[in-house]
Amino acid sequence: MSTFSFDPQKLPTFKPLEAYGLIGDSRTAVLVGADGAIDWACLPDFDSPAQFAALLDPRAGCFAVCPTEPFQATQRYERGTNVLVTEFTTPKGTVRVRDFMPFIPRRKTPTAEIYRRLEGVAGRVELTIYFAPRFDYGSQIPSLTSSPYGVLASTEKETIALSTEVPLEIWDDYAIGQVCLEEGQDTYLVADWGATQVHPVAIYQGDRRLWQVRTFWRNWIDRLSYHGRYRDAVERSLLTLKLLIYEPTGAIIAAPTTSLPEWPGGPRNWDYRFSWVRDSAFILRALFQAGYIEEGTAYLDWLLGQVLEGGPLQVLYGIRGERYLPERTLPLRGYLDSQPVRIGNEAVEQFQLDIYGSLLDAALRYDQQGGALTIIEWERLQALTEEVRQRWREPDSGIWEARSGAFHYTYSKVWAWVALTRATQLARRLGAADAPVDVWQREAAKIRREVLTKAWNPKVGAFTQYYGSEALDASLLIMPLVGFLPASDERVQQTLQRCLERLAAGPFPLLYRYLNDDGIEGPEGAFLLPSFWLVEVLALSGQLQRARIALDRLLGLQSPLGLYAEEVHPETQQLLGNFPQGFSHLGLINAVFRLQEIQRLHEGW
């Protein structure tokens, strides 16, 4: 557990991502800093315009609770839950803030409530409460109205009520108050989005809600099927992934934030509050292995629903299935002065060949798990398979969504092969006699021959990023993981070795994705997902000890709360990119289960 030191008179403009915890309620998620500040909250949904966005600009809204004198802070989660506990220690005593949001599955109305339980632990500590919402990413300053029960922040279109027994004063565009807590004393703050009046805080029954939330999370995580040495890490990753699920539809977002940079001060800043089709194969593999059939099934049902809407298969969708996600920039300072700050994502307009294979791999896993594809769904999957058969020779933008033009990316061709092979397997499982499986098999064989011929570069001694290239790409570690080649194949081993030699980003097992120009200015950090793929490839290669060393080192790169961003700084190990990042947590879960699988094979299970 890491300790952070703060002076309330000199709080940092931007905190490291490691100093944040995540809470959520099945529709949205909120980042809470170790200094007690809620710096990111989009209410009531993941893609709603933020009301608290100090994460991206100190002027863009904050809801803070912290001691009035210098303090040290630690954060932890209550075991088996997403209830976040921040503990402040001052020379005069210790207090805790317990943050949570009621988790209410299948609710009909879009509401959002943030509960903050302030608890005296030892001595006597004075706390300052600072409430300064800024609607629409900081562009609208709401009017504040005092009430006997708290404060109401409102514009013509939006309201947030803060209910508390702590007296608050309104100063221009923020409300502030102080409270002293001694050992055994407690009080609640409840921020209620959408409330048009301030209710007495007792109405919210905070302790009852806290009990309900604890019970929900502990019952949910008890379903986890894994009980090995990495149980704690897998548990936290699953609890984090659950917070990324938009329960009304089943969509799973990549991350709950936008524009956290891949390098401090750089321009590689993207909005990840959407659902990528590419993630589907990795999501279903992780959830099904871990025993979360209901969540995996709900996600695929939602994804197939988007497919059945007609139109081309998209790279990503909004959480309600939106297809139009225009990208624009906001006039915000940016985290660590990194610009631009973007909302929306123009990658939705790209052609990325690999997504077909991801979807068909997910559909096959769904069927193997006992899911029942409808006739209409199977017909649409057949049509998509035919699309792959007809389009696999076209260049695309690749897994990394390069903005430098289209190429014949090796990763994309491998996943085109996956699409045709999985469709063939699915047709046979379904007894679909009319499916042209022989045609699909022949086409898959053509793809494989072409990749082995055109993607292999004898000069480099490895498969390279795209045909004719000499650039290495860590995404090609996926080859043995999807069955394209066995891990023992000499070409796989050589590609693995070249990646370790030339894409190494500091200490083993950190890797850069690639080092060649991708049409976007500025550097980036070490990408975590390929390092988890590396763990799997090492395990499949029989290098179990080295795989465990790699995984243990990756576990050392988590935040104090067990959370991952998309990347890490290769020198300082600072977390970089949107946070927390689902892909990284999926990579961890799948790597752990792969290690378990290979270990059991070696032990003769």
Coordinates of C-alpha atoms in Angstrom, one line a residue:
M1 CA 0.0 0.0 0.0
S2 CA 1.5 3.3 -1.1
T3 CA 1.3 6.5 1.0
F4 CA 0.8 9.9 -0.6
S5 CA 1.6 13.1 1.1
F6 CA -0.4 16.3 0.6
D7 CA -0.5 19.9 1.8
P8 CA -4.0 21.3 1.4
Q9 CA -2.5 24.7 0.7
K10 CA -0.4 23.3 -2.1
L11 CA -2.4 20.5 -3.7
P12 CA -0.9 19.3 -7.0
T13 CA -2.6 20.5 -10.2
F14 CA -2.4 16.9 -11.6
K15 CA -2.0 13.8 -9.5
P16 CA -0.4 10.6 -10.9
L17 CA -2.9 8.1 -12.1
E18 CA -1.7 5.7 -9.5
A19 CA -3.3 8.0 -6.9
Y20 CA -6.8 7.3 -8.1
G21 CA -9.4 4.7 -7.3
L22 CA -12.6 3.8 -9.3
I23 CA -16.1 3.4 -8.1
G24 CA -19.2 2.8 -10.2
D25 CA -22.9 1.9 -10.4
S26 CA -23.5 -0.2 -13.6
R27 CA -24.0 2.9 -15.8
T28 CA -21.0 5.1 -15.1
A29 CA -17.7 5.2 -13.1
V30 CA -16.0 7.9 -11.0
L31 CA -12.3 8.5 -10.2
V32 CA -11.5 9.4 -6.6
G33 CA -8.1 10.7 -5.8
A34 CA -6.0 9.8 -2.8
D35 CA -6.4 13.5 -1.7
G36 CA -10.1 12.9 -1.4
A37 CA -11.0 14.7 -4.7
I38 CA -13.5 13.4 -7.2
D39 CA -11.8 14.6 -10.3
W40 CA -13.7 12.7 -13.0
A41 CA -17.4 11.9 -13.1
C42 CA -19.7 11.7 -16.1
L43 CA -23.2 11.3 -14.8
P44 CA -25.4 9.4 -15.3
D45 CA -23.7 7.5 -18.1
F46 CA -20.1 6.8 -19.2
D47 CA -20.5 9.0 -22.2
S48 CA -22.4 11.8 -20.5
P49 CA -20.7 15.2 -20.5
A50 CA -18.6 15.4 -17.3
Q51 CA -19.7 17.4 -14.3
F52 CA -16.4 16.9 -12.5
A53 CA -13.4 17.0 -14.9
A54 CA -10.5 18.4 -12.9
L55 CA -8.6 15.4 -14.2
L56 CA -8.3 17.2 -17.5
D57 CA -8.4 20.8 -16.3
P58 CA -8.3 22.2 -12.7
R59 CA -11.1 24.6 -13.6
A60 CA -13.5 21.9 -14.9
G61 CA -15.1 20.8 -11.7
C62 CA -14.2 19.0 -8.5
F63 CA -15.8 17.5 -5.3
A64 CA -13.2 17.2 -2.6
V65 CA -13.0 16.2 1.0
C66 CA -9.6 16.5 2.8
P67 CA -8.0 17.6 6.1
T68 CA -7.4 21.3 6.6
E69 CA -3.7 20.6 7.6
P70 CA -1.0 18.6 5.8
F71 CA -1.7 14.9 5.7
Q72 CA -0.7 11.5 4.5
A73 CA -3.1 9.4 2.5
T74 CA -3.6 5.7 1.6
Q75 CA -6.2 4.0 -0.4
R76 CA -7.6 0.5 -0.5
Y77 CA -10.7 -1.4 -1.5
E78 CA -12.8 -3.3 1.0
R79 CA -11.9 -6.8 0.2
G80 CA -14.0 -8.4 -2.6
T81 CA -15.8 -5.1 -3.4
N82 CA -15.5 -1.8 -5.2
V83 CA -16.1 0.2 -2.0
L84 CA -13.1 2.6 -1.9
V85 CA -11.5 3.5 1.4
T86 CA -9.2 6.6 1.6
E87 CA -7.5 7.1 4.9
F88 CA -6.1 10.5 6.0
T89 CA -3.5 10.8 8.8
T90 CA -2.6 14.2 10.3
P91 CA -0.5 15.0 13.4
K92 CA -3.8 15.3 15.3
G93 CA -5.5 12.1 14.2
T94 CA -6.9 9.8 11.5
V95 CA -10.1 9.8 9.4
R96 CA -11.5 7.7 6.6
V97 CA -13.6 8.5 3.6
R98 CA -15.6 5.5 2.3
D99 CA -16.7 6.2 -1.3
F100 CA -19.2 4.0 -3.2
M101 CA -22.2 4.2 -5.6
P102 CA -25.3 2.0 -5.2
F103 CA -25.1 -0.8 -7.8
I104 CA -28.7 -1.2 -9.0
P105 CA -29.0 -3.7 -11.9
R106 CA -31.9 -3.4 -14.4
R107 CA -33.0 0.0 -13.1
K108 CA -35.1 1.9 -15.6
T109 CA -34.4 5.6 -14.9
P110 CA -31.0 7.2 -15.4
T111 CA -29.9 8.2 -11.9
A112 CA -26.6 8.5 -10.2
E113 CA -25.7 8.8 -6.5
I114 CA -22.3 9.2 -5.0
Y115 CA -22.0 8.3 -1.3
R116 CA -19.1 9.6 0.8
R117 CA -19.0 8.3 4.4
L118 CA -16.7 10.4 6.6
E119 CA -15.5 8.4 9.6
G120 CA -13.4 9.5 12.6
V121 CA -10.8 6.8 13.4
A122 CA -8.4 8.3 16.0
G123 CA -7.8 11.7 17.5
R124 CA -9.6 14.8 16.2
V125 CA -9.4 15.9 12.5
E126 CA -10.9 18.9 10.8
L127 CA -12.0 18.3 7.2
T128 CA -12.8 20.7 4.4
I129 CA -15.6 19.9 2.0
Y130 CA -15.3 21.6 -1.4
F131 CA -18.2 21.2 -3.9
A132 CA -17.7 22.9 -7.3
P133 CA -19.5 21.1 -10.2
R134 CA -19.0 22.3 -13.7
F135 CA -21.4 20.9 -16.3
D136 CA -20.6 19.9 -19.9
Y137 CA -16.8 19.3 -19.4
G138 CA -16.4 22.6 -17.5
S139 CA -18.1 24.8 -20.0
Q140 CA -21.2 25.6 -17.8
I141 CA -21.0 26.9 -14.3
P142 CA -24.3 26.0 -12.5
S143 CA -26.0 28.3 -10.1
L144 CA -25.8 27.2 -6.4
T145 CA -28.7 27.4 -4.1
S146 CA -28.4 26.9 -0.4
S147 CA -30.8 24.6 1.5
P148 CA -31.2 23.5 5.2
Y149 CA -30.1 20.1 3.9
G150 CA -27.2 21.1 1.6
V151 CA -26.7 22.7 -1.8
L152 CA -28.4 22.4 -5.2
A153 CA -26.4 23.0 -8.3
S154 CA -28.5 23.6 -11.4
T155 CA -28.7 24.9 -15.0
E156 CA -31.7 24.8 -17.2
K157 CA -31.0 21.2 -18.3
E158 CA -29.1 19.6 -15.4
T159 CA -29.0 19.4 -11.6
I160 CA -26.9 17.9 -8.8
A161 CA -28.0 18.0 -5.2
L162 CA -25.5 17.6 -2.4
S163 CA -27.1 16.4 0.8
T164 CA -25.3 16.7 4.1
E165 CA -25.6 17.6 7.7
V166 CA -22.4 19.6 7.5
P167 CA -23.1 23.4 7.2
L168 CA -22.0 24.7 3.7
E169 CA -21.4 28.2 2.6
I170 CA -21.8 29.3 -1.0
W171 CA -18.9 31.5 -2.4
D172 CA -19.7 32.6 -5.9
D173 CA -19.4 29.3 -7.9
Y174 CA -18.5 26.8 -5.2
A175 CA -19.7 25.6 -1.8
I176 CA -17.4 25.0 1.1
G177 CA -17.7 23.8 4.7
Q178 CA -15.7 22.3 7.6
V179 CA -16.4 19.4 9.9
C180 CA -14.4 18.0 12.9
L181 CA -14.6 14.3 13.4
E182 CA -13.4 12.4 16.5
E183 CA -13.0 8.7 17.0
G184 CA -16.3 6.9 16.4
Q185 CA -18.1 9.8 14.7
D186 CA -19.3 9.6 11.2
T187 CA -21.4 11.6 8.7
Y188 CA -22.5 11.3 5.0
L189 CA -22.3 13.4 1.9
V190 CA -24.5 12.3 -0.9
A191 CA -24.3 13.8 -4.4
D192 CA -27.5 13.0 -6.3
W193 CA -27.5 13.7 -10.0
G194 CA -30.9 14.6 -11.4
A195 CA -32.5 15.6 -8.0
T196 CA -34.4 18.8 -8.3
Q197 CA -34.4 19.5 -4.6
V198 CA -32.1 18.8 -1.7
H199 CA -33.3 16.0 0.6
P200 CA -32.2 15.4 4.1
V201 CA -29.2 13.1 4.0
A202 CA -30.9 10.6 6.3
I203 CA -33.4 9.8 3.5
Y204 CA -30.6 8.1 1.5
Q205 CA -30.1 5.5 4.3
G206 CA -26.3 5.5 3.7
D207 CA -25.4 2.6 6.0
R208 CA -28.1 0.4 4.5
R209 CA -26.9 1.3 1.0
L210 CA -23.3 0.5 2.0
W211 CA -24.4 -2.9 3.3
Q212 CA -26.3 -3.6 0.1
V213 CA -23.3 -2.6 -2.1
R214 CA -20.9 -4.8 0.0
T215 CA -23.2 -7.7 -0.3
F216 CA -23.7 -7.3 -4.0
W217 CA -20.0 -7.2 -4.8
R218 CA -19.0 -10.0 -2.5
N219 CA -21.7 -12.3 -3.9
W220 CA -20.6 -11.4 -7.4
I221 CA -16.9 -12.1 -6.9
D222 CA -17.6 -15.3 -5.0
R223 CA -18.5 -16.8 -8.5
L224 CA -14.8 -16.5 -9.6
S225 CA -13.6 -20.0 -10.6
Y226 CA -9.9 -19.3 -10.1
H227 CA -8.2 -20.0 -6.8
G228 CA -4.5 -20.0 -7.6
R229 CA -1.6 -17.8 -6.5
Y230 CA -2.8 -14.8 -8.6
R231 CA -6.3 -14.8 -7.1
D232 CA -6.1 -11.3 -5.7
A233 CA -5.0 -9.8 -9.0
V234 CA -7.6 -11.7 -11.0
E235 CA -10.3 -10.7 -8.5
R236 CA -9.4 -7.0 -8.8
S237 CA -9.3 -7.2 -12.6
L238 CA -12.7 -8.7 -12.7
L239 CA -14.1 -6.2 -10.3
T240 CA -12.7 -3.5 -12.4
L241 CA -14.1 -5.0 -15.6
K242 CA -17.5 -5.2 -14.0
L243 CA -17.3 -1.4 -13.5
L244 CA -16.8 -1.0 -17.2
I245 CA -20.1 -2.8 -18.2
Y246 CA -23.0 -0.5 -19.2
E247 CA -25.7 -2.7 -17.6
P248 CA -28.7 -1.3 -19.5
T249 CA -27.4 -2.8 -22.7
G250 CA -24.5 -5.1 -21.7
A251 CA -21.9 -3.1 -23.7
I252 CA -18.4 -3.1 -22.2
I253 CA -16.3 0.1 -22.6
A254 CA -12.5 0.2 -23.1
A255 CA -12.0 2.7 -20.3
P256 CA -14.1 5.2 -18.4
T257 CA -11.9 8.2 -19.3
T258 CA -11.0 10.3 -22.3
S259 CA -7.7 11.9 -23.4
L260 CA -5.4 10.6 -20.7
P261 CA -2.1 10.8 -22.7
E262 CA 0.1 7.9 -23.9
W263 CA 3.0 10.3 -23.1
P264 CA 3.0 13.3 -20.8
G265 CA 2.4 16.4 -22.8
G266 CA 1.8 14.5 -26.0
P267 CA -1.0 14.4 -28.6
R268 CA -1.9 10.7 -28.4
N269 CA -5.0 11.3 -26.5
W270 CA -8.2 9.4 -27.3
D271 CA -11.8 8.9 -26.0
Y272 CA -12.2 5.3 -24.8
R273 CA -15.7 5.5 -23.5
F274 CA -17.0 3.2 -26.3
S275 CA -17.2 -0.5 -27.0
W276 CA -14.7 -2.0 -29.5
V277 CA -15.7 -5.1 -31.5
R278 CA -12.0 -6.2 -31.4
D279 CA -12.2 -6.6 -27.6
S280 CA -15.0 -9.2 -27.9
A281 CA -12.8 -12.3 -28.3
F282 CA -10.6 -11.3 -25.4
I283 CA -13.6 -10.4 -23.2
L284 CA -15.5 -13.6 -23.7
R285 CA -12.4 -15.7 -23.2
A286 CA -11.7 -13.9 -19.9
L287 CA -15.3 -13.9 -18.6
F288 CA -16.1 -17.4 -19.6
Q289 CA -12.9 -18.8 -18.1
A290 CA -13.5 -17.0 -14.9
G291 CA -17.1 -18.3 -14.6
Y292 CA -19.0 -15.1 -15.6
I293 CA -21.2 -16.6 -18.2
E294 CA -24.1 -14.2 -17.7
E295 CA -21.9 -11.1 -18.3
G296 CA -20.2 -12.6 -21.3
T297 CA -23.5 -13.7 -22.8
A298 CA -25.1 -10.3 -22.2
Y299 CA -22.2 -8.6 -24.0
L300 CA -22.3 -10.8 -27.0
D301 CA -26.1 -10.6 -27.2
W302 CA -25.7 -6.8 -27.3
L303 CA -22.9 -7.0 -29.9
L304 CA -24.9 -9.3 -32.1
G305 CA -27.8 -6.9 -31.8
Q306 CA -25.7 -4.2 -33.3
V307 CA -24.7 -6.5 -36.1
L308 CA -28.3 -7.3 -36.9
E309 CA -29.1 -3.6 -37.2
G310 CA -27.6 -3.8 -40.7
G311 CA -25.0 -1.7 -42.3
P312 CA -21.3 -2.5 -42.2
L313 CA -19.7 -4.0 -39.2
Q314 CA -18.1 -1.1 -37.3
V315 CA -14.8 -0.9 -35.4
L316 CA -16.6 0.5 -32.3
Y317 CA -20.1 1.4 -31.1
G318 CA -21.5 3.7 -28.5
I319 CA -22.8 2.1 -25.3
R320 CA -26.4 2.2 -26.7
G321 CA -25.3 1.0 -30.1
E322 CA -24.6 4.5 -31.6
R323 CA -22.9 4.3 -34.9
Y324 CA -22.1 8.0 -35.4
L325 CA -19.4 9.0 -32.9
P326 CA -17.9 12.2 -34.4
E327 CA -14.6 13.3 -32.9
R328 CA -14.1 16.8 -31.7
T329 CA -11.7 18.7 -29.3
L330 CA -12.5 20.5 -26.1
P331 CA -10.9 23.8 -24.9
L332 CA -9.4 22.1 -21.8
R333 CA -5.9 22.2 -20.5
G334 CA -5.5 18.5 -20.7
Y335 CA -4.0 16.1 -18.2
L336 CA -0.3 17.0 -17.6
D337 CA -0.9 19.7 -20.2
S338 CA -1.5 17.1 -22.9
Q339 CA -3.5 18.3 -25.9
P340 CA -5.8 17.9 -27.7
V341 CA -8.6 16.8 -25.4
R342 CA -10.9 14.7 -27.5
I343 CA -14.5 13.4 -27.3
G344 CA -15.8 11.0 -29.9
N345 CA -13.5 8.8 -31.9
E346 CA -13.0 9.0 -35.6
A347 CA -11.5 5.4 -35.7
V348 CA -15.2 4.4 -36.1
E349 CA -14.8 5.3 -39.8
Q350 CA -11.8 3.0 -40.4
F351 CA -11.8 -0.4 -42.1
Q352 CA -10.1 -2.8 -39.7
L353 CA -10.1 -6.4 -41.0
D354 CA -9.3 -8.1 -37.7
I355 CA -12.7 -7.3 -36.1
Y356 CA -14.5 -9.9 -38.1
G357 CA -12.3 -12.6 -36.6
S358 CA -12.8 -11.3 -33.1
L359 CA -16.5 -11.4 -33.5
L360 CA -16.6 -14.9 -35.0
D361 CA -14.2 -16.2 -32.3
A362 CA -16.5 -14.7 -29.7
A363 CA -19.5 -16.3 -31.3
L364 CA -17.8 -19.7 -31.3
R365 CA -16.9 -19.4 -27.6
Y366 CA -20.5 -18.4 -26.9
D367 CA -21.8 -21.5 -28.7
Q368 CA -19.2 -23.8 -26.9
Q369 CA -20.4 -22.3 -23.6
G370 CA -24.0 -23.4 -24.4
G371 CA -25.3 -20.2 -25.9
A372 CA -27.9 -20.5 -28.6
L373 CA -27.4 -18.4 -31.7
T374 CA -30.7 -17.6 -33.5
I375 CA -31.2 -18.4 -37.2
I376 CA -31.0 -14.7 -38.0
E377 CA -27.8 -14.2 -36.0
W378 CA -26.2 -17.2 -37.8
E379 CA -27.3 -15.9 -41.2
R380 CA -25.7 -12.5 -40.4
L381 CA -22.5 -14.2 -39.2
Q382 CA -22.4 -16.1 -42.5
A383 CA -22.8 -12.9 -44.4
L384 CA -19.9 -11.3 -42.4
T385 CA -17.8 -14.4 -43.1
E386 CA -18.5 -13.9 -46.8
E387 CA -17.4 -10.3 -46.4
V388 CA -14.1 -11.5 -45.0
R389 CA -13.7 -13.9 -47.9
Q390 CA -14.2 -11.1 -50.4
R391 CA -12.2 -8.4 -48.6
W392 CA -9.2 -10.0 -46.9
R393 CA -6.9 -8.9 -49.8
E394 CA -7.6 -5.2 -49.1
P395 CA -5.3 -3.1 -46.9
D396 CA -6.7 -1.8 -43.6
S397 CA -5.9 0.4 -40.7
G398 CA -4.8 -2.4 -38.4
I399 CA -5.3 -3.1 -34.7
W400 CA -3.4 0.1 -33.7
E401 CA -5.8 2.3 -35.7
A402 CA -2.9 4.0 -37.5
R403 CA -3.7 7.3 -39.1
S404 CA -0.9 7.0 -41.7
G405 CA -2.9 5.2 -44.3
A406 CA -3.9 1.6 -45.0
F407 CA -1.4 -1.3 -45.3
H408 CA -1.5 -5.1 -45.5
Y409 CA -1.1 -5.6 -41.7
T410 CA -0.1 -9.1 -40.7
Y411 CA -2.2 -9.0 -37.6
S412 CA -5.3 -8.3 -39.7
K413 CA -4.6 -11.1 -42.1
V414 CA -4.1 -13.6 -39.2
W415 CA -7.5 -12.5 -37.8
A416 CA -9.1 -12.9 -41.3
W417 CA -7.8 -16.5 -41.1
V418 CA -9.4 -16.7 -37.6
A419 CA -12.7 -15.5 -39.0
L420 CA -12.9 -18.2 -41.7
T421 CA -11.7 -21.0 -39.5
R422 CA -14.0 -20.1 -36.6
A423 CA -17.0 -19.8 -39.0
T424 CA -16.2 -23.3 -40.3
Q425 CA -16.1 -24.7 -36.8
L426 CA -19.3 -22.9 -35.9
A427 CA -21.1 -24.2 -39.0
R428 CA -20.2 -27.7 -38.1
R429 CA -21.3 -27.3 -34.5
L430 CA -24.7 -25.9 -35.7
G431 CA -25.2 -28.5 -38.4
A432 CA -25.5 -25.8 -41.0
A433 CA -25.4 -28.0 -44.1
D434 CA -25.9 -25.1 -46.4
A435 CA -22.8 -23.1 -45.2
P436 CA -20.0 -23.1 -47.8
V437 CA -17.4 -24.5 -45.3
D438 CA -15.3 -26.0 -48.1
V439 CA -15.0 -22.6 -49.7
W440 CA -14.1 -21.0 -46.3
Q441 CA -11.5 -23.6 -45.6
R442 CA -9.8 -23.1 -49.0
E443 CA -9.8 -19.4 -48.5
A444 CA -8.4 -19.7 -45.0
A445 CA -5.6 -21.9 -46.5
K446 CA -4.8 -19.2 -49.0
I447 CA -4.6 -16.5 -46.3
R448 CA -2.3 -18.7 -44.3
R449 CA 0.0 -19.4 -47.3
E450 CA 0.1 -15.7 -48.1
V451 CA 1.0 -14.7 -44.5
L452 CA 3.7 -17.3 -44.3
T453 CA 5.2 -16.0 -47.6
K454 CA 4.6 -12.3 -47.5
A455 CA 4.7 -11.4 -43.8
W456 CA 7.9 -13.4 -43.1
N457 CA 11.0 -11.2 -43.6
P458 CA 14.1 -13.4 -43.7
K459 CA 16.4 -10.4 -43.5
V460 CA 14.8 -9.4 -40.1
G461 CA 14.3 -13.0 -39.1
A462 CA 10.7 -12.4 -38.0
F463 CA 7.1 -11.8 -39.1
T464 CA 6.8 -8.1 -39.6
Q465 CA 4.1 -5.5 -39.2
Y466 CA 2.9 -5.5 -42.7
Y467 CA 3.8 -7.0 -46.1
G468 CA 7.2 -5.8 -47.3
S469 CA 8.0 -4.0 -44.0
E470 CA 11.0 -4.5 -41.8
A471 CA 9.2 -3.1 -38.8
L472 CA 8.4 -5.4 -35.8
D473 CA 5.1 -5.3 -34.1
A474 CA 4.3 -6.8 -30.7
S475 CA 0.8 -7.6 -31.8
L476 CA 2.2 -10.6 -33.8
L477 CA 2.7 -12.4 -30.5
I478 CA -1.0 -13.3 -31.0
M479 CA -0.2 -15.9 -33.7
P480 CA 0.2 -18.9 -31.4
L481 CA -2.6 -17.7 -29.1
V482 CA -5.2 -18.0 -31.8
G483 CA -3.8 -21.2 -33.3
F484 CA -2.3 -19.7 -36.5
L485 CA 1.0 -21.4 -35.7
P486 CA 2.2 -23.4 -32.7
A487 CA 4.4 -21.7 -30.2
S488 CA 7.1 -24.2 -31.0
D489 CA 7.3 -23.1 -34.6
E490 CA 10.7 -21.7 -35.3
R491 CA 9.3 -18.6 -36.9
V492 CA 7.2 -17.9 -33.9
Q493 CA 10.2 -18.3 -31.6
Q494 CA 12.3 -16.0 -33.8
T495 CA 9.6 -13.4 -33.9
L496 CA 9.4 -13.6 -30.1
Q497 CA 13.1 -13.1 -29.8
R498 CA 13.3 -10.2 -32.2
C499 CA 10.5 -8.5 -30.3
L500 CA 12.3 -9.0 -27.0
E501 CA 15.5 -7.6 -28.6
R502 CA 14.2 -4.6 -30.6
L503 CA 10.9 -3.6 -28.9
A504 CA 12.1 -3.9 -25.3
A505 CA 10.9 -0.8 -23.4
G506 CA 13.2 -0.9 -20.4
P507 CA 13.2 -3.9 -18.1
F508 CA 11.8 -7.3 -19.2
P509 CA 8.9 -7.9 -20.0
L510 CA 7.9 -4.4 -21.1
L511 CA 7.5 -3.9 -24.9
Y512 CA 6.7 -1.0 -27.2
R513 CA 3.9 -1.9 -29.7
Y514 CA 6.2 -0.9 -32.6
L515 CA 8.9 1.8 -33.3
N516 CA 8.1 2.9 -36.9
D517 CA 6.2 6.0 -37.8
D518 CA 2.4 5.7 -37.5
G519 CA 1.4 9.2 -38.7
I520 CA 0.9 10.6 -35.2
E521 CA 3.5 12.8 -33.6
G522 CA 5.2 12.2 -30.3
P523 CA 6.4 9.2 -28.3
E524 CA 4.3 6.7 -26.3
G525 CA 4.9 4.4 -23.3
A526 CA 5.3 0.7 -23.1
F527 CA 2.0 -1.0 -24.1
L528 CA 0.8 -3.5 -21.4
L529 CA -1.4 -5.8 -23.4
P530 CA 1.5 -7.3 -25.6
S531 CA 3.5 -7.9 -22.4
F532 CA 0.6 -10.1 -21.2
W533 CA 0.5 -11.9 -24.6
L534 CA 4.2 -12.4 -24.1
V535 CA 3.5 -14.3 -20.8
E536 CA 1.1 -16.6 -22.7
V537 CA 3.6 -17.2 -25.5
L538 CA 6.4 -18.0 -23.1
A539 CA 4.1 -20.4 -21.2
L540 CA 3.0 -22.1 -24.5
S541 CA 6.7 -22.4 -25.4
G542 CA 7.4 -24.4 -22.2
Q543 CA 9.2 -21.5 -20.6
L544 CA 7.0 -21.6 -17.5
Q545 CA 9.5 -20.1 -15.1
R546 CA 10.2 -17.2 -17.4
A547 CA 6.5 -16.7 -17.9
R548 CA 5.9 -16.5 -14.2
I549 CA 8.8 -14.0 -13.8
A550 CA 7.2 -11.8 -16.5
L551 CA 3.8 -12.0 -14.9
D552 CA 5.1 -11.2 -11.4
R553 CA 6.9 -8.1 -12.8
L554 CA 3.8 -7.0 -14.6
L555 CA 1.9 -7.3 -11.3
G556 CA 4.5 -4.9 -9.8
L557 CA 3.3 -2.3 -12.3
Q558 CA -0.2 -2.1 -11.0
S559 CA -1.4 1.0 -9.1
P560 CA -1.5 0.5 -5.3
L561 CA -5.2 -0.4 -5.8
G562 CA -4.4 -3.1 -8.4
L563 CA -5.4 -1.0 -11.4
Y564 CA -3.8 -0.8 -14.8
A565 CA -3.7 2.0 -17.4
E566 CA -3.1 1.3 -21.1
E567 CA 0.6 1.9 -20.9
V568 CA 3.5 2.6 -18.5
H569 CA 6.5 4.9 -18.8
P570 CA 9.4 2.7 -19.6
E571 CA 11.8 4.5 -17.2
T572 CA 9.6 5.7 -14.3
Q573 CA 6.9 3.1 -14.5
Q574 CA 4.3 5.9 -14.3
L575 CA 0.9 4.8 -15.6
L576 CA 0.0 6.3 -18.9
G577 CA -3.1 6.4 -21.1
N578 CA -6.8 6.0 -20.3
F579 CA -7.4 4.6 -16.9
P580 CA -8.3 2.0 -15.8
Q581 CA -7.9 0.2 -19.1
G582 CA -10.0 -2.9 -19.7
F583 CA -7.6 -4.4 -22.3
S584 CA -4.8 -4.5 -19.8
H585 CA -7.0 -6.2 -17.2
L586 CA -8.3 -8.7 -19.8
G587 CA -4.6 -9.4 -20.7
L588 CA -3.8 -10.2 -17.0
I589 CA -6.8 -12.5 -16.6
N590 CA -6.1 -14.5 -19.8
A591 CA -2.4 -14.8 -19.0
V592 CA -3.2 -16.2 -15.6
F593 CA -5.6 -18.8 -16.9
R594 CA -3.0 -19.7 -19.7
L595 CA -0.4 -20.3 -17.0
Q596 CA -2.7 -22.4 -15.0
E597 CA -3.6 -24.4 -18.1
I598 CA 0.0 -25.1 -19.1
Q599 CA 1.0 -25.9 -15.5
R600 CA -1.7 -28.5 -15.3
L601 CA -0.6 -30.1 -18.5
H602 CA 2.9 -30.3 -17.2
E603 CA 1.7 -31.9 -14.0
G604 CA -0.4 -34.4 -15.9
W605 CA -3.9 -33.2 -14.9

